[in-house]
Amino acid sequence: MHQRFSRKAKKRGQYEAVEEQYKKLRHHMLASDAWRALSGSAIKVYLELCRRFNGRNNGQIHLSQADAAKLLFLSKSTVKRSLDALCKMGFIKYATKGSFYGRRAATFVLTDKSHQGHHPTNEWLQWRFPENRRYRGREV
């Protein structure tokens, strides 16, 4: 089902829901040091966040550690480490932190997508391996 939308409608963000969604994993992202340093569980968590992005809700992507652990068959501590690694390497940012009291899940911003009318920041491009140090058991 292919529909055409006017440029004005696209610019205003008046998209209709698309039946099939996908995440483009671009070559420059896959070849970056930050992507290669991610663990498998961090990649799973990142792809779950991307799955929840619908084209208009960047900065309002909700994911709790308990939900991610249940969906991805990981432990909560592994999900926490994965989210910390994704933040440290610049793939995501916290829009708001979650809280156990009040039962609020954290909300996230994907840095490779535009947010509130601003261009993507792509912060993962600046991340580099630590110099003259071992990283995850290998010399860099």
mmCIF file with all atom_site columns, C-alpha atoms in Angstrom:
data_model
loop_
_atom_site.group_PDB
_atom_site.id
_atom_site.type_symbol
_atom_site.label_atom_id
_atom_site.label_alt_id
_atom_site.label_comp_id
_atom_site.label_asym_id
_atom_site.label_entity_id
_atom_site.label_seq_id
_atom_site.pdbx_PDB_ins_code
_atom_site.Cartn_x
_atom_site.Cartn_y
_atom_site.Cartn_z
_atom_site.occupancy
_atom_site.B_iso_or_equiv
_atom_site.pdbx_formal_charge
_atom_site.auth_seq_id
_atom_site.auth_comp_id
_atom_site.auth_asym_id
_atom_site.auth_atom_id
_atom_site.pdbx_PDB_model_num
ATOM 1   C CA . MET A 1 1   ? 0.000  0.000   0.000  1.00 0.00 ? 1   MET A CA 1
ATOM 2   C CA . HIS A 1 2   ? 1.848  3.050   -1.267 1.00 0.00 ? 2   HIS A CA 1
ATOM 3   C CA . GLN A 1 3   ? 0.503  6.506   -0.554 1.00 0.00 ? 3   GLN A CA 1
ATOM 4   C CA . ARG A 1 4   ? 1.921  9.838   -1.469 1.00 0.00 ? 4   ARG A CA 1
ATOM 5   C CA . PHE A 1 5   ? 1.939  12.686  0.990  1.00 0.00 ? 5   PHE A CA 1
ATOM 6   C CA . SER A 1 6   ? 2.434  16.330  0.218  1.00 0.00 ? 6   SER A CA 1
ATOM 7   C CA . ARG A 1 7   ? 5.671  17.986  1.256  1.00 0.00 ? 7   ARG A CA 1
ATOM 8   C CA . LYS A 1 8   ? 3.762  20.308  3.561  1.00 0.00 ? 8   LYS A CA 1
ATOM 9   C CA . ALA A 1 9   ? 2.147  17.366  5.348  1.00 0.00 ? 9   ALA A CA 1
ATOM 10  C CA . LYS A 1 10  ? 5.522  15.691  5.782  1.00 0.00 ? 10  LYS A CA 1
ATOM 11  C CA . LYS A 1 11  ? 7.042  18.906  7.061  1.00 0.00 ? 11  LYS A CA 1
ATOM 12  C CA . ARG A 1 12  ? 4.248  19.391  9.606  1.00 0.00 ? 12  ARG A CA 1
ATOM 13  C CA . GLY A 1 13  ? 4.586  15.769  10.714 1.00 0.00 ? 13  GLY A CA 1
ATOM 14  C CA . GLN A 1 14  ? 1.145  14.695  9.547  1.00 0.00 ? 14  GLN A CA 1
ATOM 15  C CA . TYR A 1 15  ? 2.111  11.180  8.557  1.00 0.00 ? 15  TYR A CA 1
ATOM 16  C CA . GLU A 1 16  ? -0.355 8.379   8.633  1.00 0.00 ? 16  GLU A CA 1
ATOM 17  C CA . ALA A 1 17  ? 0.673  5.208   10.395 1.00 0.00 ? 17  ALA A CA 1
ATOM 18  C CA . VAL A 1 18  ? 2.848  3.011   8.233  1.00 0.00 ? 18  VAL A CA 1
ATOM 19  C CA . GLU A 1 19  ? 2.079  -0.688  8.418  1.00 0.00 ? 19  GLU A CA 1
ATOM 20  C CA . GLU A 1 20  ? 5.665  -1.840  8.111  1.00 0.00 ? 20  GLU A CA 1
ATOM 21  C CA . GLN A 1 21  ? 8.473  -0.168  9.973  1.00 0.00 ? 21  GLN A CA 1
ATOM 22  C CA . TYR A 1 22  ? 12.159 -0.833  9.704  1.00 0.00 ? 22  TYR A CA 1
ATOM 23  C CA . LYS A 1 23  ? 15.414 0.564   11.024 1.00 0.00 ? 23  LYS A CA 1
ATOM 24  C CA . LYS A 1 24  ? 18.113 1.458   8.567  1.00 0.00 ? 24  LYS A CA 1
ATOM 25  C CA . LEU A 1 25  ? 21.484 0.434   9.916  1.00 0.00 ? 25  LEU A CA 1
ATOM 26  C CA . ARG A 1 26  ? 23.717 2.625   7.804  1.00 0.00 ? 26  ARG A CA 1
ATOM 27  C CA . HIS A 1 27  ? 27.243 1.573   6.909  1.00 0.00 ? 27  HIS A CA 1
ATOM 28  C CA . HIS A 1 28  ? 28.874 4.572   8.584  1.00 0.00 ? 28  HIS A CA 1
ATOM 29  C CA . MET A 1 29  ? 27.126 3.626   11.835 1.00 0.00 ? 29  MET A CA 1
ATOM 30  C CA . LEU A 1 30  ? 28.084 -0.047  11.571 1.00 0.00 ? 30  LEU A CA 1
ATOM 31  C CA . ALA A 1 31  ? 31.693 0.873   10.802 1.00 0.00 ? 31  ALA A CA 1
ATOM 32  C CA . SER A 1 32  ? 32.006 3.276   13.745 1.00 0.00 ? 32  SER A CA 1
ATOM 33  C CA . ASP A 1 33  ? 34.124 2.457   16.789 1.00 0.00 ? 33  ASP A CA 1
ATOM 34  C CA . ALA A 1 34  ? 31.133 2.976   19.062 1.00 0.00 ? 34  ALA A CA 1
ATOM 35  C CA . TRP A 1 35  ? 28.981 0.366   17.285 1.00 0.00 ? 35  TRP A CA 1
ATOM 36  C CA . ARG A 1 36  ? 31.796 -2.175  17.256 1.00 0.00 ? 36  ARG A CA 1
ATOM 37  C CA . ALA A 1 37  ? 32.345 -1.691  20.984 1.00 0.00 ? 37  ALA A CA 1
ATOM 38  C CA . LEU A 1 38  ? 28.701 -2.388  21.866 1.00 0.00 ? 38  LEU A CA 1
ATOM 39  C CA . SER A 1 39  ? 27.811 -5.706  23.440 1.00 0.00 ? 39  SER A CA 1
ATOM 40  C CA . GLY A 1 40  ? 25.154 -7.954  21.956 1.00 0.00 ? 40  GLY A CA 1
ATOM 41  C CA . SER A 1 41  ? 22.714 -7.093  24.720 1.00 0.00 ? 41  SER A CA 1
ATOM 42  C CA . ALA A 1 42  ? 23.248 -3.355  24.128 1.00 0.00 ? 42  ALA A CA 1
ATOM 43  C CA . ILE A 1 43  ? 22.437 -3.846  20.441 1.00 0.00 ? 43  ILE A CA 1
ATOM 44  C CA . LYS A 1 44  ? 19.248 -5.706  21.413 1.00 0.00 ? 44  LYS A CA 1
ATOM 45  C CA . VAL A 1 45  ? 18.176 -2.877  23.714 1.00 0.00 ? 45  VAL A CA 1
ATOM 46  C CA . TYR A 1 46  ? 18.984 -0.261  21.046 1.00 0.00 ? 46  TYR A CA 1
ATOM 47  C CA . LEU A 1 47  ? 16.917 -2.111  18.452 1.00 0.00 ? 47  LEU A CA 1
ATOM 48  C CA . GLU A 1 48  ? 14.001 -2.341  20.901 1.00 0.00 ? 48  GLU A CA 1
ATOM 49  C CA . LEU A 1 49  ? 14.163 1.427   21.393 1.00 0.00 ? 49  LEU A CA 1
ATOM 50  C CA . CYS A 1 50  ? 14.234 1.890   17.621 1.00 0.00 ? 50  CYS A CA 1
ATOM 51  C CA . ARG A 1 51  ? 11.216 -0.401  17.294 1.00 0.00 ? 51  ARG A CA 1
ATOM 52  C CA . ARG A 1 52  ? 9.277  1.875   19.626 1.00 0.00 ? 52  ARG A CA 1
ATOM 53  C CA . PHE A 1 53  ? 10.141 4.965   17.551 1.00 0.00 ? 53  PHE A CA 1
ATOM 54  C CA . ASN A 1 54  ? 7.245  5.738   15.198 1.00 0.00 ? 54  ASN A CA 1
ATOM 55  C CA . GLY A 1 55  ? 8.612  8.742   13.317 1.00 0.00 ? 55  GLY A CA 1
ATOM 56  C CA . ARG A 1 56  ? 7.140  11.398  15.601 1.00 0.00 ? 56  ARG A CA 1
ATOM 57  C CA . ASN A 1 57  ? 7.866  10.374  19.179 1.00 0.00 ? 57  ASN A CA 1
ATOM 58  C CA . ASN A 1 58  ? 11.614 10.939  19.536 1.00 0.00 ? 58  ASN A CA 1
ATOM 59  C CA . GLY A 1 59  ? 12.141 12.119  23.091 1.00 0.00 ? 59  GLY A CA 1
ATOM 60  C CA . GLN A 1 60  ? 9.014  10.282  24.214 1.00 0.00 ? 60  GLN A CA 1
ATOM 61  C CA . ILE A 1 61  ? 10.177 6.702   23.725 1.00 0.00 ? 61  ILE A CA 1
ATOM 62  C CA . HIS A 1 62  ? 9.281  4.862   26.924 1.00 0.00 ? 62  HIS A CA 1
ATOM 63  C CA . LEU A 1 63  ? 11.137 1.749   28.048 1.00 0.00 ? 63  LEU A CA 1
ATOM 64  C CA . SER A 1 64  ? 11.433 0.467   31.581 1.00 0.00 ? 64  SER A CA 1
ATOM 65  C CA . GLN A 1 65  ? 14.212 -1.864  32.642 1.00 0.00 ? 65  GLN A CA 1
ATOM 66  C CA . ALA A 1 66  ? 11.683 -4.494  33.722 1.00 0.00 ? 66  ALA A CA 1
ATOM 67  C CA . ASP A 1 67  ? 9.881  -4.406  30.356 1.00 0.00 ? 67  ASP A CA 1
ATOM 68  C CA . ALA A 1 68  ? 13.132 -4.615  28.424 1.00 0.00 ? 68  ALA A CA 1
ATOM 69  C CA . ALA A 1 69  ? 14.344 -7.506  30.575 1.00 0.00 ? 69  ALA A CA 1
ATOM 70  C CA . LYS A 1 70  ? 11.093 -9.392  30.040 1.00 0.00 ? 70  LYS A CA 1
ATOM 71  C CA . LEU A 1 71  ? 10.891 -8.727  26.276 1.00 0.00 ? 71  LEU A CA 1
ATOM 72  C CA . LEU A 1 72  ? 14.550 -9.374  25.462 1.00 0.00 ? 72  LEU A CA 1
ATOM 73  C CA . PHE A 1 73  ? 15.155 -12.281 27.885 1.00 0.00 ? 73  PHE A CA 1
ATOM 74  C CA . LEU A 1 74  ? 17.874 -10.377 29.739 1.00 0.00 ? 74  LEU A CA 1
ATOM 75  C CA . SER A 1 75  ? 18.352 -9.578  33.400 1.00 0.00 ? 75  SER A CA 1
ATOM 76  C CA . LYS A 1 76  ? 17.509 -6.120  34.720 1.00 0.00 ? 76  LYS A CA 1
ATOM 77  C CA . SER A 1 77  ? 21.149 -5.461  35.571 1.00 0.00 ? 77  SER A CA 1
ATOM 78  C CA . THR A 1 78  ? 22.191 -6.365  31.997 1.00 0.00 ? 78  THR A CA 1
ATOM 79  C CA . VAL A 1 79  ? 19.565 -3.977  30.635 1.00 0.00 ? 79  VAL A CA 1
ATOM 80  C CA . LYS A 1 80  ? 20.840 -1.240  32.974 1.00 0.00 ? 80  LYS A CA 1
ATOM 81  C CA . ARG A 1 81  ? 24.453 -1.797  31.840 1.00 0.00 ? 81  ARG A CA 1
ATOM 82  C CA . SER A 1 82  ? 23.318 -1.779  28.201 1.00 0.00 ? 82  SER A CA 1
ATOM 83  C CA . LEU A 1 83  ? 21.416 1.507   28.606 1.00 0.00 ? 83  LEU A CA 1
ATOM 84  C CA . ASP A 1 84  ? 24.426 3.045   30.360 1.00 0.00 ? 84  ASP A CA 1
ATOM 85  C CA . ALA A 1 85  ? 26.725 1.908   27.535 1.00 0.00 ? 85  ALA A CA 1
ATOM 86  C CA . LEU A 1 86  ? 24.350 3.280   24.882 1.00 0.00 ? 86  LEU A CA 1
ATOM 87  C CA . CYS A 1 87  ? 24.247 6.632   26.690 1.00 0.00 ? 87  CYS A CA 1
ATOM 88  C CA . LYS A 1 88  ? 28.010 6.744   27.212 1.00 0.00 ? 88  LYS A CA 1
ATOM 89  C CA . MET A 1 89  ? 28.689 5.989   23.558 1.00 0.00 ? 89  MET A CA 1
ATOM 90  C CA . GLY A 1 90  ? 26.121 8.504   22.339 1.00 0.00 ? 90  GLY A CA 1
ATOM 91  C CA . PHE A 1 91  ? 23.466 6.351   20.661 1.00 0.00 ? 91  PHE A CA 1
ATOM 92  C CA . ILE A 1 92  ? 20.716 7.482   23.046 1.00 0.00 ? 92  ILE A CA 1
ATOM 93  C CA . LYS A 1 93  ? 20.094 10.180  25.645 1.00 0.00 ? 93  LYS A CA 1
ATOM 94  C CA . TYR A 1 94  ? 17.727 10.228  28.572 1.00 0.00 ? 94  TYR A CA 1
ATOM 95  C CA . ALA A 1 95  ? 14.858 12.671  28.069 1.00 0.00 ? 95  ALA A CA 1
ATOM 96  C CA . THR A 1 96  ? 13.611 11.901  31.593 1.00 0.00 ? 96  THR A CA 1
ATOM 97  C CA . LYS A 1 97  ? 14.932 9.412   34.112 1.00 0.00 ? 97  LYS A CA 1
ATOM 98  C CA . GLY A 1 98  ? 12.617 6.697   35.341 1.00 0.00 ? 98  GLY A CA 1
ATOM 99  C CA . SER A 1 99  ? 11.501 6.299   38.910 1.00 0.00 ? 99  SER A CA 1
ATOM 100 C CA . PHE A 1 100 ? 10.377 3.283   40.874 1.00 0.00 ? 100 PHE A CA 1
ATOM 101 C CA . TYR A 1 101 ? 8.312  5.573   43.100 1.00 0.00 ? 101 TYR A CA 1
ATOM 102 C CA . GLY A 1 102 ? 5.427  6.752   41.016 1.00 0.00 ? 102 GLY A CA 1
ATOM 103 C CA . ARG A 1 103 ? 6.035  3.858   38.576 1.00 0.00 ? 103 ARG A CA 1
ATOM 104 C CA . ARG A 1 104 ? 7.461  6.002   35.760 1.00 0.00 ? 104 ARG A CA 1
ATOM 105 C CA . ALA A 1 105 ? 9.503  4.492   32.953 1.00 0.00 ? 105 ALA A CA 1
ATOM 106 C CA . ALA A 1 106 ? 12.431 6.402   31.518 1.00 0.00 ? 106 ALA A CA 1
ATOM 107 C CA . THR A 1 107 ? 11.992 8.216   28.214 1.00 0.00 ? 107 THR A CA 1
ATOM 108 C CA . PHE A 1 108 ? 14.733 8.289   25.616 1.00 0.00 ? 108 PHE A CA 1
ATOM 109 C CA . VAL A 1 109 ? 15.974 10.307  22.641 1.00 0.00 ? 109 VAL A CA 1
ATOM 110 C CA . LEU A 1 110 ? 17.604 8.559   19.673 1.00 0.00 ? 110 LEU A CA 1
ATOM 111 C CA . THR A 1 111 ? 20.538 10.724  18.614 1.00 0.00 ? 111 THR A CA 1
ATOM 112 C CA . ASP A 1 112 ? 20.424 9.574   14.982 1.00 0.00 ? 112 ASP A CA 1
ATOM 113 C CA . LYS A 1 113 ? 16.914 11.040  14.535 1.00 0.00 ? 113 LYS A CA 1
ATOM 114 C CA . SER A 1 114 ? 15.766 14.655  14.653 1.00 0.00 ? 114 SER A CA 1
ATOM 115 C CA . HIS A 1 115 ? 14.317 15.855  17.946 1.00 0.00 ? 115 HIS A CA 1
ATOM 116 C CA . GLN A 1 116 ? 12.050 18.877  18.500 1.00 0.00 ? 116 GLN A CA 1
ATOM 117 C CA . GLY A 1 117 ? 12.889 20.383  15.117 1.00 0.00 ? 117 GLY A CA 1
ATOM 118 C CA . HIS A 1 118 ? 16.665 20.047  15.575 1.00 0.00 ? 118 HIS A CA 1
ATOM 119 C CA . HIS A 1 119 ? 18.887 17.953  13.341 1.00 0.00 ? 119 HIS A CA 1
ATOM 120 C CA . PRO A 1 120 ? 20.243 14.591  14.580 1.00 0.00 ? 120 PRO A CA 1
ATOM 121 C CA . THR A 1 121 ? 23.268 15.037  16.833 1.00 0.00 ? 121 THR A CA 1
ATOM 122 C CA . ASN A 1 122 ? 24.907 11.669  15.990 1.00 0.00 ? 122 ASN A CA 1
ATOM 123 C CA . GLU A 1 123 ? 26.957 11.805  19.183 1.00 0.00 ? 123 GLU A CA 1
ATOM 124 C CA . TRP A 1 124 ? 28.199 8.259   18.604 1.00 0.00 ? 124 TRP A CA 1
ATOM 125 C CA . LEU A 1 125 ? 30.531 9.617   15.889 1.00 0.00 ? 125 LEU A CA 1
ATOM 126 C CA . GLN A 1 126 ? 32.736 11.288  18.527 1.00 0.00 ? 126 GLN A CA 1
ATOM 127 C CA . TRP A 1 127 ? 33.235 8.169   20.662 1.00 0.00 ? 127 TRP A CA 1
ATOM 128 C CA . ARG A 1 128 ? 36.658 6.517   20.345 1.00 0.00 ? 128 ARG A CA 1
ATOM 129 C CA . PHE A 1 129 ? 38.342 3.540   21.963 1.00 0.00 ? 129 PHE A CA 1
ATOM 130 C CA . PRO A 1 130 ? 40.448 4.496   24.987 1.00 0.00 ? 130 PRO A CA 1
ATOM 131 C CA . GLU A 1 131 ? 44.060 4.991   23.871 1.00 0.00 ? 131 GLU A CA 1
ATOM 132 C CA . ASN A 1 132 ? 46.827 2.619   25.016 1.00 0.00 ? 132 ASN A CA 1
ATOM 133 C CA . ARG A 1 133 ? 44.382 0.594   27.074 1.00 0.00 ? 133 ARG A CA 1
ATOM 134 C CA . ARG A 1 134 ? 42.698 -2.739  26.816 1.00 0.00 ? 134 ARG A CA 1
ATOM 135 C CA . TYR A 1 135 ? 39.017 -2.650  25.952 1.00 0.00 ? 135 TYR A CA 1
ATOM 136 C CA . ARG A 1 136 ? 37.002 -5.783  26.729 1.00 0.00 ? 136 ARG A CA 1
ATOM 137 C CA . GLY A 1 137 ? 40.024 -8.017  26.747 1.00 0.00 ? 137 GLY A CA 1
ATOM 138 C CA . ARG A 1 138 ? 41.655 -6.836  23.531 1.00 0.00 ? 138 ARG A CA 1
ATOM 139 C CA . GLU A 1 139 ? 44.405 -4.379  22.802 1.00 0.00 ? 139 GLU A CA 1
ATOM 140 C CA . VAL A 1 140 ? 43.349 -1.213  20.969 1.00 0.00 ? 140 VAL A CA 1
#
